[in-house]
Coordinates of C-alpha atoms in Angstrom, one line a residue:
X1 CA 104.6 98.7 113.3
X2 CA 108.0 98.3 111.8
X3 CA 109.4 101.3 110.1
X4 CA 112.1 101.9 107.5
X5 CA 114.3 104.6 106.1
X6 CA 116.8 104.3 103.3
X7 CA 119.4 106.7 101.9
X8 CA 121.4 106.5 98.7
X9 CA 124.5 108.2 97.6
X10 CA 126.3 108.3 94.2
X11 CA 130.0 107.6 94.5
X12 CA 131.9 109.6 91.9
X13 CA 135.4 109.6 93.5
X14 CA 134.4 112.6 95.6
X15 CA 131.5 113.6 97.9
X16 CA 128.5 111.3 97.6
X17 CA 125.0 112.6 96.8
X18 CA 122.4 111.2 99.1
X19 CA 119.0 110.1 98.0
X20 CA 116.1 108.5 99.8
X21 CA 115.6 104.9 98.9
X22 CA 113.5 101.9 99.9
X23 CA 114.2 99.3 102.6
X24 CA 113.9 96.1 100.8
X25 CA 117.5 95.4 99.5
X26 CA 118.0 93.4 102.7
X27 CA 115.9 90.4 101.4
X28 CA 117.6 90.6 98.0
X29 CA 121.1 90.7 99.6
X30 CA 120.5 87.8 101.9
X31 CA 118.0 85.7 99.9
X32 CA 119.7 82.5 100.6
X33 CA 119.4 82.8 104.4
X34 CA 116.8 85.6 104.6
X35 CA 113.8 83.4 105.2
X36 CA 115.0 83.1 108.8
X37 CA 114.5 86.8 109.3
X38 CA 111.2 87.0 107.5
X39 CA 109.2 87.6 110.7
X40 CA 111.1 90.8 111.3
X41 CA 109.1 92.3 108.5
X42 CA 105.6 91.2 109.4
X43 CA 104.5 94.7 110.7
X44 CA 105.7 96.3 107.5
X45 CA 104.6 93.8 104.8
X46 CA 100.9 94.3 104.4
X47 CA 100.4 98.0 105.2
X48 CA 102.0 101.2 104.1
X49 CA 105.2 102.7 105.6
X50 CA 105.1 106.1 107.3
X51 CA 108.8 107.1 107.7
X52 CA 108.2 110.2 109.8
X53 CA 108.5 108.9 113.3
X54 CA 111.6 108.5 115.4
X55 CA 113.2 105.1 115.0
X56 CA 114.7 102.4 117.3
X57 CA 117.4 100.8 115.3
X58 CA 117.1 97.2 116.4
X59 CA 118.0 95.4 113.2
X60 CA 120.8 92.9 113.5
X61 CA 122.6 94.2 110.4
X62 CA 122.7 97.1 108.0
X63 CA 122.2 96.3 104.4
X64 CA 124.3 98.1 101.9
X65 CA 124.2 97.9 98.1
X66 CA 126.6 99.4 95.6
X67 CA 125.9 98.9 91.9
X68 CA 125.6 100.7 88.5
X69 CA 121.8 100.9 88.5
X70 CA 120.6 104.3 89.6
X71 CA 117.5 103.3 91.4
X72 CA 117.2 100.8 94.2
X73 CA 114.4 98.1 93.9
X74 CA 112.4 97.3 97.0
X75 CA 110.6 94.0 96.4
X76 CA 111.8 90.6 97.5
X77 CA 110.5 87.1 98.0
X78 CA 110.2 87.4 101.8
X79 CA 107.6 90.2 101.4
X80 CA 105.1 87.8 100.0
X81 CA 106.4 84.6 101.7
X82 CA 104.8 86.1 104.8
X83 CA 101.8 87.4 102.8
X84 CA 100.9 84.1 101.2
X85 CA 97.8 83.6 103.5
X86 CA 96.2 87.0 103.2
X87 CA 97.6 88.1 99.9
X88 CA 95.7 88.5 96.7
X89 CA 97.1 86.4 93.8
X90 CA 99.0 89.3 92.2
X91 CA 101.0 89.6 95.4
X92 CA 101.5 85.9 96.1
X93 CA 103.8 85.5 93.0
X94 CA 106.5 87.6 94.6
X95 CA 107.3 84.5 96.8
X96 CA 109.8 83.7 94.0
X97 CA 111.6 86.9 93.9
X98 CA 109.3 87.5 91.0
X99 CA 110.1 88.4 88.3
X100 CA 113.9 88.0 88.7
X101 CA 113.4 84.3 89.5
X102 CA 116.7 83.0 90.7
X103 CA 117.4 79.4 89.3
X104 CA 116.8 76.5 91.7
X105 CA 119.9 75.4 93.7
X106 CA 121.6 72.7 91.6
X107 CA 122.9 71.1 94.8
X108 CA 119.4 70.1 95.7
X109 CA 118.7 66.9 93.8
X110 CA 114.9 66.9 94.0
X111 CA 114.5 70.7 93.5
X112 CA 113.5 73.2 96.1
X113 CA 110.6 71.9 98.1
X114 CA 109.6 75.4 99.2
X115 CA 109.5 76.5 95.6
X116 CA 107.3 73.6 94.6
X117 CA 104.9 74.4 97.4
X118 CA 104.8 78.1 96.3
X119 CA 103.9 77.0 92.7
X120 CA 101.1 74.8 94.1
X121 CA 99.8 77.8 96.0
X122 CA 99.6 79.7 92.7
X123 CA 97.6 76.9 91.1
X124 CA 95.2 76.8 94.1
X125 CA 93.6 80.0 92.6
X126 CA 93.1 78.5 89.1
X127 CA 89.5 77.6 88.1
X128 CA 88.4 74.8 85.8
X129 CA 88.7 77.1 82.7
X130 CA 92.4 77.7 83.4
X131 CA 91.9 81.3 84.5
X132 CA 93.2 82.6 87.8
X133 CA 91.1 84.6 90.3
X134 CA 92.3 87.5 92.4
X135 CA 91.6 86.2 95.8
X136 CA 90.3 82.7 95.1
X137 CA 89.3 80.5 92.1
X138 CA 86.3 81.9 90.2
X139 CA 85.6 85.2 88.6
X140 CA 88.9 84.8 86.7
X141 CA 90.7 88.0 85.6
X142 CA 92.3 87.8 82.2
X143 CA 95.0 90.3 82.9
X144 CA 95.9 88.5 86.1
X145 CA 95.8 85.2 84.3
X146 CA 98.3 86.5 81.8
X147 CA 100.5 87.8 84.7
X148 CA 100.4 84.6 86.6
X149 CA 101.1 82.6 83.4
X150 CA 104.0 84.9 82.7
X151 CA 105.4 84.2 86.2
X152 CA 105.0 80.4 85.6
X153 CA 106.7 80.6 82.2
X154 CA 109.7 82.4 83.7
X155 CA 109.8 79.9 86.5
X156 CA 110.0 77.1 83.9
X157 CA 112.6 78.9 81.9
X158 CA 115.1 79.0 84.8
X159 CA 114.5 75.4 85.8
X160 CA 111.6 75.2 88.3
X161 CA 109.2 72.3 88.0
X162 CA 105.8 73.5 86.9
X163 CA 102.9 71.0 86.7
X164 CA 102.2 70.4 83.1
X165 CA 98.4 70.0 83.1
X166 CA 97.4 73.2 84.9
X167 CA 100.0 75.2 83.1
X168 CA 98.7 73.9 79.7
X169 CA 95.2 74.9 80.9
X170 CA 96.4 78.4 81.6
X171 CA 97.9 78.7 78.1
X172 CA 94.7 77.3 76.6
X173 CA 92.6 79.9 78.4
X174 CA 94.7 82.7 77.0
X175 CA 94.5 81.2 73.5
X176 CA 90.7 80.8 73.8
X177 CA 90.5 84.4 75.0
X178 CA 92.5 85.7 72.0
X179 CA 90.5 83.5 69.5
X180 CA 87.2 84.8 70.8
X181 CA 88.1 88.4 71.7
X182 CA 85.8 91.0 70.1
X183 CA 87.0 94.3 68.6
X184 CA 87.5 97.1 71.0
X185 CA 87.6 100.9 71.0
X186 CA 89.9 101.5 73.9
X187 CA 91.6 99.2 76.4
X188 CA 93.1 95.9 75.3
X189 CA 95.6 95.6 78.2
X190 CA 94.6 91.9 78.9
X191 CA 94.8 90.8 75.3
X192 CA 98.2 92.5 74.8
X193 CA 99.6 90.7 77.9
X194 CA 98.0 87.4 76.7
X195 CA 99.7 87.7 73.3
X196 CA 103.0 88.5 74.9
X197 CA 102.8 85.4 77.1
X198 CA 101.7 83.2 74.2
X199 CA 104.6 84.5 72.2
X200 CA 107.0 83.6 75.0
X201 CA 105.6 80.1 74.9
X202 CA 105.7 79.9 71.1
X203 CA 101.9 79.9 70.8
X204 CA 101.0 83.4 69.7
X205 CA 99.0 83.8 66.4
X206 CA 101.2 86.0 64.3
X207 CA 98.3 87.1 62.2
X208 CA 96.5 88.6 65.3
X209 CA 99.6 90.4 66.4
X210 CA 100.2 91.9 63.0
X211 CA 96.5 93.0 62.8
X212 CA 96.7 94.7 66.1
X213 CA 100.0 96.4 65.3
X214 CA 98.8 97.6 61.9
X215 CA 95.3 98.7 62.7
X216 CA 94.6 98.9 66.5
X217 CA 97.9 100.0 68.0
X218 CA 96.6 103.4 69.1
X219 CA 93.6 101.8 70.8
X220 CA 95.7 100.1 73.5
X221 CA 95.3 102.3 76.5
X222 CA 98.6 101.9 78.2
X223 CA 102.3 102.0 77.3
X224 CA 102.8 98.6 78.8
X225 CA 100.2 97.0 76.5
X226 CA 101.8 98.5 73.4
X227 CA 105.3 97.5 74.6
X228 CA 104.0 93.9 75.2
X229 CA 102.8 93.8 71.6
X230 CA 106.2 95.0 70.5
X231 CA 108.0 92.4 72.6
X232 CA 105.7 89.6 71.2
X233 CA 106.4 90.7 67.6
X234 CA 110.1 90.8 68.3
X235 CA 110.0 87.2 69.7
X236 CA 108.3 86.1 66.5
X237 CA 110.9 87.9 64.3
X238 CA 108.8 90.8 63.0
X239 CA 111.3 93.6 63.9
X240 CA 109.7 96.5 61.9
X241 CA 106.3 96.1 63.6
X242 CA 108.0 95.6 66.9
X243 CA 109.9 98.8 66.5
X244 CA 106.7 100.7 65.6
X245 CA 104.9 99.3 68.7
X246 CA 107.8 100.3 71.0
X247 CA 107.9 103.8 69.5
X248 CA 104.2 104.2 70.2
X249 CA 104.7 102.9 73.7
X250 CA 107.5 105.3 74.4
X251 CA 105.4 108.2 73.1
X252 CA 102.4 107.1 75.1
X253 CA 104.5 106.9 78.3
X254 CA 105.9 110.4 77.8
X255 CA 102.3 111.7 77.4
X256 CA 101.1 109.9 80.5
X257 CA 104.1 111.2 82.6
X258 CA 103.4 114.8 81.4
X259 CA 99.7 114.5 82.2
X260 CA 100.5 113.0 85.6
X261 CA 97.8 110.4 85.3
X262 CA 97.0 108.8 88.6
X263 CA 93.6 107.2 88.1
X264 CA 92.8 103.6 89.3
X265 CA 93.4 101.1 86.5
X266 CA 92.1 97.6 85.8
X267 CA 95.6 96.3 85.1
X268 CA 96.9 97.1 88.7
X269 CA 99.3 99.6 87.1
X270 CA 100.7 103.1 87.2
X271 CA 103.1 105.3 85.3
X272 CA 105.9 104.1 87.4
X273 CA 105.1 100.5 86.8
X274 CA 104.7 101.1 83.0
X275 CA 108.1 103.0 82.9
X276 CA 109.9 100.1 84.6
X277 CA 108.2 97.6 82.3
X278 CA 109.3 99.6 79.2
X279 CA 112.9 99.4 80.4
X280 CA 112.6 95.6 80.9
X281 CA 110.9 94.9 77.6
X282 CA 113.1 97.1 75.4
X283 CA 116.1 95.4 76.9
X284 CA 114.5 92.0 76.4
X285 CA 113.6 92.7 72.8
X286 CA 116.9 94.6 72.1
X287 CA 114.9 97.4 70.6
X288 CA 115.0 101.1 71.4
X289 CA 117.7 100.5 74.0
X290 CA 119.1 104.0 73.4
X291 CA 115.9 105.2 75.3
X292 CA 116.8 103.2 78.4
X293 CA 119.0 105.9 80.1
X294 CA 116.2 108.5 79.7
X295 CA 113.6 106.0 80.9
X296 CA 115.7 105.1 83.9
X297 CA 116.1 108.7 84.8
X298 CA 112.4 109.3 84.6
X299 CA 111.7 106.2 86.8
X300 CA 114.4 107.3 89.3
X301 CA 112.8 110.7 89.7
X302 CA 109.3 109.3 90.0
X303 CA 110.5 106.8 92.6
X304 CA 112.3 109.4 94.6
X305 CA 109.1 111.5 94.7
X306 CA 107.1 108.5 96.1
X307 CA 106.9 107.5 99.7
X308 CA 105.4 104.1 98.9
X309 CA 105.3 101.7 96.0
X310 CA 102.8 99.0 95.1
X311 CA 103.8 95.4 94.5
X312 CA 103.3 95.8 90.8
X313 CA 105.7 98.7 90.7
X314 CA 108.2 96.8 92.8
X315 CA 108.0 93.7 90.7
X316 CA 108.5 95.5 87.4
X317 CA 111.2 97.7 88.8
X318 CA 113.0 94.6 89.9
X319 CA 112.7 93.2 86.4
X320 CA 114.0 96.5 85.0
X321 CA 117.0 96.4 87.4
X322 CA 117.7 92.8 86.3
X323 CA 117.6 93.9 82.6
X324 CA 120.1 96.7 83.4
X325 CA 122.3 94.4 85.5
X326 CA 125.0 94.0 82.9
X327 CA 126.0 97.6 83.5
X328 CA 127.1 96.6 87.0
X329 CA 129.4 93.8 85.8
X330 CA 132.1 96.2 84.8
X331 CA 132.0 98.0 88.1
X332 CA 135.4 98.5 89.8
X333 CA 135.0 98.8 93.5
X334 CA 137.0 98.2 96.6
X335 CA 135.9 97.4 100.1
X336 CA 138.5 98.2 102.8
X337 CA 141.1 98.4 100.1
X338 CA 140.3 95.0 98.6
X339 CA 139.2 95.0 95.0
X340 CA 135.7 93.7 94.1
X341 CA 134.9 93.2 90.4
X342 CA 131.1 93.4 90.6
X343 CA 128.3 95.1 92.4
X344 CA 128.2 94.8 96.2
X345 CA 125.3 93.3 98.1
X346 CA 126.0 92.6 101.7
X347 CA 124.9 93.2 105.2
X348 CA 127.0 95.1 107.6
X349 CA 126.9 94.1 111.3
X350 CA 127.1 96.3 114.3
X351 CA 130.7 95.2 114.8
X352 CA 131.6 96.1 111.2
X353 CA 130.1 99.6 111.7
X354 CA 132.1 100.0 114.9
X355 CA 135.3 99.2 113.1
X356 CA 134.4 101.4 110.1
X357 CA 134.1 100.3 106.5
X358 CA 135.2 102.1 103.3
X359 CA 133.7 101.5 99.9
X360 CA 135.6 103.2 97.0
X361 CA 134.6 103.5 93.4
X362 CA 137.8 102.7 91.5
X363 CA 136.2 103.0 88.0
X364 CA 135.4 106.0 85.8
X365 CA 131.6 105.5 85.8
X366 CA 129.3 106.9 88.5
X367 CA 128.0 104.2 90.9
X368 CA 125.1 104.2 93.3
X369 CA 125.4 103.3 96.9
X370 CA 122.3 102.3 98.9
X371 CA 122.2 102.0 102.7
X372 CA 119.0 100.7 104.3
X373 CA 118.1 101.4 107.9
X374 CA 115.3 99.5 109.6
X375 CA 113.8 99.9 113.0
X376 CA 110.6 100.2 115.1
X377 CA 108.9 103.5 115.8
X378 CA 109.5 104.7 119.4
X379 CA 106.3 106.7 119.5
X380 CA 102.7 106.0 118.2
X381 CA 102.2 107.6 114.8
X382 CA 99.3 110.1 114.5
X383 CA 96.1 109.6 112.6
X384 CA 96.4 110.5 108.9
X385 CA 94.0 110.8 106.0
X386 CA 95.2 110.9 102.4
X387 CA 92.3 110.2 100.0
X388 CA 90.5 108.1 102.6
X389 CA 89.0 108.5 106.0
X390 CA 88.7 105.6 108.4
X391 CA 86.7 105.4 111.6
X392 CA 86.1 102.8 114.3
X393 CA 83.1 102.5 116.6
X394 CA 81.7 99.9 118.9
X395 CA 78.2 98.7 119.9
X396 CA 76.6 96.3 122.2
X397 CA 74.8 93.4 120.6
X398 CA 71.5 95.1 121.1
X399 CA 72.7 98.0 119.0
X400 CA 73.5 100.4 121.9
X401 CA 76.6 102.5 121.1
X402 CA 79.6 102.1 123.4
X403 CA 82.3 104.7 123.7
X404 CA 85.8 103.2 123.3
X405 CA 88.1 106.2 123.0
X406 CA 91.2 104.0 122.5
X407 CA 89.9 103.3 119.0
X408 CA 90.8 106.8 118.1
X409 CA 94.0 107.3 119.9
X410 CA 93.0 107.9 123.5
X411 CA 92.5 105.6 126.5
X412 CA 89.5 103.3 127.4
X413 CA 88.5 100.6 129.8
X414 CA 86.5 97.4 129.2
X415 CA 85.5 94.6 131.6
X416 CA 86.7 91.0 131.0
X417 CA 84.1 89.1 129.0
X418 CA 82.5 92.2 127.5
X419 CA 81.2 91.5 124.0
X420 CA 81.1 94.2 121.4
X421 CA 80.4 94.7 117.8
X422 CA 83.4 96.4 116.2
X423 CA 82.4 98.6 113.2
X424 CA 84.9 100.0 110.8
X425 CA 83.9 102.5 108.1
X426 CA 86.0 103.7 105.2
X427 CA 85.2 106.6 103.0
X428 CA 87.0 107.5 99.8
X429 CA 87.1 110.7 97.8
X430 CA 87.1 108.6 94.6
X431 CA 84.6 106.1 93.2
X432 CA 87.3 103.5 92.2
X433 CA 90.2 101.7 93.7
X434 CA 91.2 98.3 95.1
X435 CA 91.6 98.9 98.8
X436 CA 92.8 96.8 101.8
X437 CA 91.5 97.5 105.3
X438 CA 93.1 96.1 108.4
X439 CA 91.8 96.6 111.9
X440 CA 94.4 95.3 114.3
X441 CA 93.3 94.1 117.7
X442 CA 94.6 94.9 121.2
X443 CA 96.1 91.8 122.7
X444 CA 93.3 91.5 125.2
X445 CA 90.6 91.3 122.6
X446 CA 89.8 88.4 120.3
X447 CA 87.4 88.0 117.4
X448 CA 84.6 85.8 118.7
X449 CA 82.3 85.2 115.7
X450 CA 84.0 85.3 112.3
X451 CA 80.9 86.4 110.4
X452 CA 80.1 89.8 108.9
X453 CA 77.0 91.8 109.8
X454 CA 75.9 91.3 106.2
X455 CA 75.2 87.7 107.1
X456 CA 72.4 88.8 109.3
X457 CA 74.0 87.7 112.6
X458 CA 73.1 90.9 114.4
X459 CA 69.6 92.0 113.3
X460 CA 69.6 95.0 115.6
X461 CA 72.5 96.5 113.6
X462 CA 71.1 95.7 110.1
X463 CA 71.7 99.3 109.1
X464 CA 75.4 98.5 109.0
X465 CA 75.1 96.7 105.7
X466 CA 77.4 98.2 103.1
X467 CA 76.8 99.0 99.5
X468 CA 80.2 97.6 98.6
X469 CA 80.7 93.9 99.5
X470 CA 84.2 92.8 100.4
X471 CA 86.0 90.6 97.9
X472 CA 88.0 89.0 100.6
X473 CA 87.8 88.8 104.4
X474 CA 90.0 87.3 107.1
X475 CA 89.4 86.9 110.8
X476 CA 92.8 86.4 112.3
X477 CA 94.1 86.2 115.8
X478 CA 95.5 89.7 115.8
X479 CA 93.5 91.5 113.1
X480 CA 90.5 91.7 110.9
X481 CA 91.3 92.2 107.2
X482 CA 88.9 93.0 104.3
X483 CA 89.5 93.9 100.7
X484 CA 87.2 95.9 98.5
X485 CA 86.9 96.9 94.9
X486 CA 85.2 100.3 95.2
X487 CA 84.2 100.2 91.5
X488 CA 81.7 97.5 92.4
X489 CA 79.7 99.8 94.7
X490 CA 76.0 99.9 94.6
X491 CA 73.8 102.7 93.4
X492 CA 74.0 106.2 94.8
X493 CA 71.3 105.6 97.3
X494 CA 73.5 103.1 99.1
X495 CA 76.8 104.8 98.5
X496 CA 77.1 106.0 102.0
X497 CA 77.6 102.3 103.1
X498 CA 74.1 102.0 104.6
X499 CA 71.1 100.3 103.1
X500 CA 67.5 101.2 103.8
X501 CA 66.0 99.2 106.6
X502 CA 63.0 99.6 108.8
X503 CA 63.8 101.6 111.9
X504 CA 61.5 99.3 113.9
X505 CA 63.2 96.0 114.3
X506 CA 61.1 94.8 117.2
X507 CA 59.7 91.3 117.0
X508 CA 57.2 91.5 119.8
X509 CA 56.2 93.8 122.7
X510 CA 59.1 92.5 124.9
X511 CA 61.8 93.3 122.3
X512 CA 62.9 96.9 122.2
X513 CA 63.2 98.6 118.8
X514 CA 66.8 98.6 117.6
X515 CA 68.6 102.0 117.6
X516 CA 68.5 103.9 114.4
X517 CA 71.6 104.4 112.3
X518 CA 73.9 107.3 113.3
X519 CA 73.1 110.5 111.4
X520 CA 75.0 111.0 108.2
X521 CA 77.7 113.6 108.2
X522 CA 76.3 116.4 106.0
X523 CA 79.8 117.8 105.4
X524 CA 81.1 114.5 104.0
X525 CA 82.3 114.7 100.4
X526 CA 82.9 110.9 100.1
X527 CA 82.2 109.4 96.7
X528 CA 82.2 105.8 97.9
X529 CA 82.4 104.0 101.2
X530 CA 82.4 100.6 102.8
X531 CA 81.4 99.4 106.2
X532 CA 82.3 96.1 108.0
X533 CA 81.6 94.7 111.4
X534 CA 82.5 91.8 113.6
X535 CA 82.1 90.6 117.2
X536 CA 85.0 90.8 119.7
X537 CA 85.3 89.7 123.3
X538 CA 87.5 91.1 126.0
X539 CA 89.3 88.0 127.2
X540 CA 92.6 88.9 129.0
X541 CA 92.9 91.4 131.8
X542 CA 95.7 94.0 131.5
X543 CA 96.8 97.1 129.8
X544 CA 97.3 96.9 126.0
X545 CA 98.1 99.1 123.0
X546 CA 95.1 99.5 120.8
X547 CA 96.8 99.5 117.4
X548 CA 95.7 101.8 114.6
X549 CA 93.3 100.6 111.9
X550 CA 94.6 101.3 108.4
X551 CA 93.3 101.4 104.8
X552 CA 95.3 101.7 101.6
X553 CA 94.8 101.7 97.9
X554 CA 96.9 98.6 97.0
X555 CA 98.0 100.0 93.6
X556 CA 98.2 103.7 94.5
X557 CA 99.8 103.4 97.9
X558 CA 100.2 107.1 98.3
X559 CA 96.4 107.0 99.1
X560 CA 96.0 105.7 102.6
X561 CA 94.5 106.5 106.0
X562 CA 95.2 105.5 109.6
X563 CA 93.4 106.0 112.9
X564 CA 95.2 106.9 116.0
X565 CA 96.7 104.2 118.3
X566 CA 95.4 104.3 121.9
X567 CA 95.6 102.3 125.1
X568 CA 93.0 99.8 126.2
X569 CA 92.7 98.5 129.8
X570 CA 90.7 95.3 130.5
X571 CA 89.7 94.9 134.1
X572 CA 89.5 91.4 135.6
X573 CA 86.1 89.8 136.2
X574 CA 85.1 90.0 139.8

């Protein structure tokens, strides 16, 4: 797995102050040519980073950023360019450097072909009502629909071609939602975002906005929702109500930060995401801008304390940095004694480093410097459990357990053409969360039958059925991927991931009874779990790394787990 470290120092004429930062300024710095190097990031893109192991620094260049923004922003288009196939819709949109959205290249007469294809990919997840689904069309999510329509709106604003009919359907869906929305006691995140997007498109009902601002403002559950109401009112010219909404949002944010709220949310968010959004929206509305330095300081501290960030946090932090970008225009820097009248975004080669490079702050204001170092771990990373536990086990097709120690970090041997059922079980200490599980395969194994046990393919292992059905699955050449929403788990009776089945699966006297399910761990404190299974075959003789299986909460990435990585030997068929 690719690994990354970043360090940041503040240049104030004298000694720099180092800070830990994220890796992803490279794609931002080299966006024009960066697609060529996208495959370098595949190991990092879908799963968390664990920056504790020794690194092999094999990157072709060292990205360096010097600017006036005091936090570095990790997202970039490349991250989700590679993720387009397995990614959920909220992640796919980052293919455009969302939400900074660089304008299309004017030198290209017909417009960027890649960009047009990416927008078409977005529309592939739109259903007939105009709503967008998370993993596919159907079961449209209204907050996500507003998010995607916001993305498409910004793409149109900077000059990308967006198909008129499906875009109009998305706008109509949001308008219908607002027109038919019932009163609520708490929540409102989706309707606040819908009103913001409609206002950005000149279609928001001013009466609805004023009603919510005057009578329901305290019922909106997040600072982002209140700020979106304020931004929508500002766009429609109602500054007094907009200022009141932003004041409520800022107060709400302070309360959430003080309370250290970390619960799973329906709007894919977190305090860090909301803080970044407040910076972006207050700048956009030109309201409460005096609060920006304080907010930026809070965000920077929160970001420093985090090892990982979600795509939502990354996207809104990027938008916040873009909103604050004017501060960097007055930067006075020099590189090797040559003056540079702007921020610096460039990659330093090995030869540059050998010669030495000096960046000097020639101005009066403090300026941040970010150096990103990337490389691959020299040693396998150990198993870890932070909020989740993940276990792998294997069975013959008749249900007999097979010991494969390499699945937990040791060594194991299989014979060529052995067929096994791989079973992966995840347990969580919480009842909620959108999680992504990835079981990566040794190179000598391949998935033979891309169907889950839940489909009834393996009657002898029917006890493997899970109370939580996956929202999305992928059977790829090198891994099995499944996504779950733990809030959709079944009743407590099935919460352990198993469903009640007869222990006698025999069909006649010549068919043995299937093995019973393994005994439950009496010491387990898991509040929810999910189990998946698939068939693999040993196809290639040799000695292979058995990669770790991982699980992460996609919107609280500090919650994750990883098995050990072992060694699997496959002996040739005699």
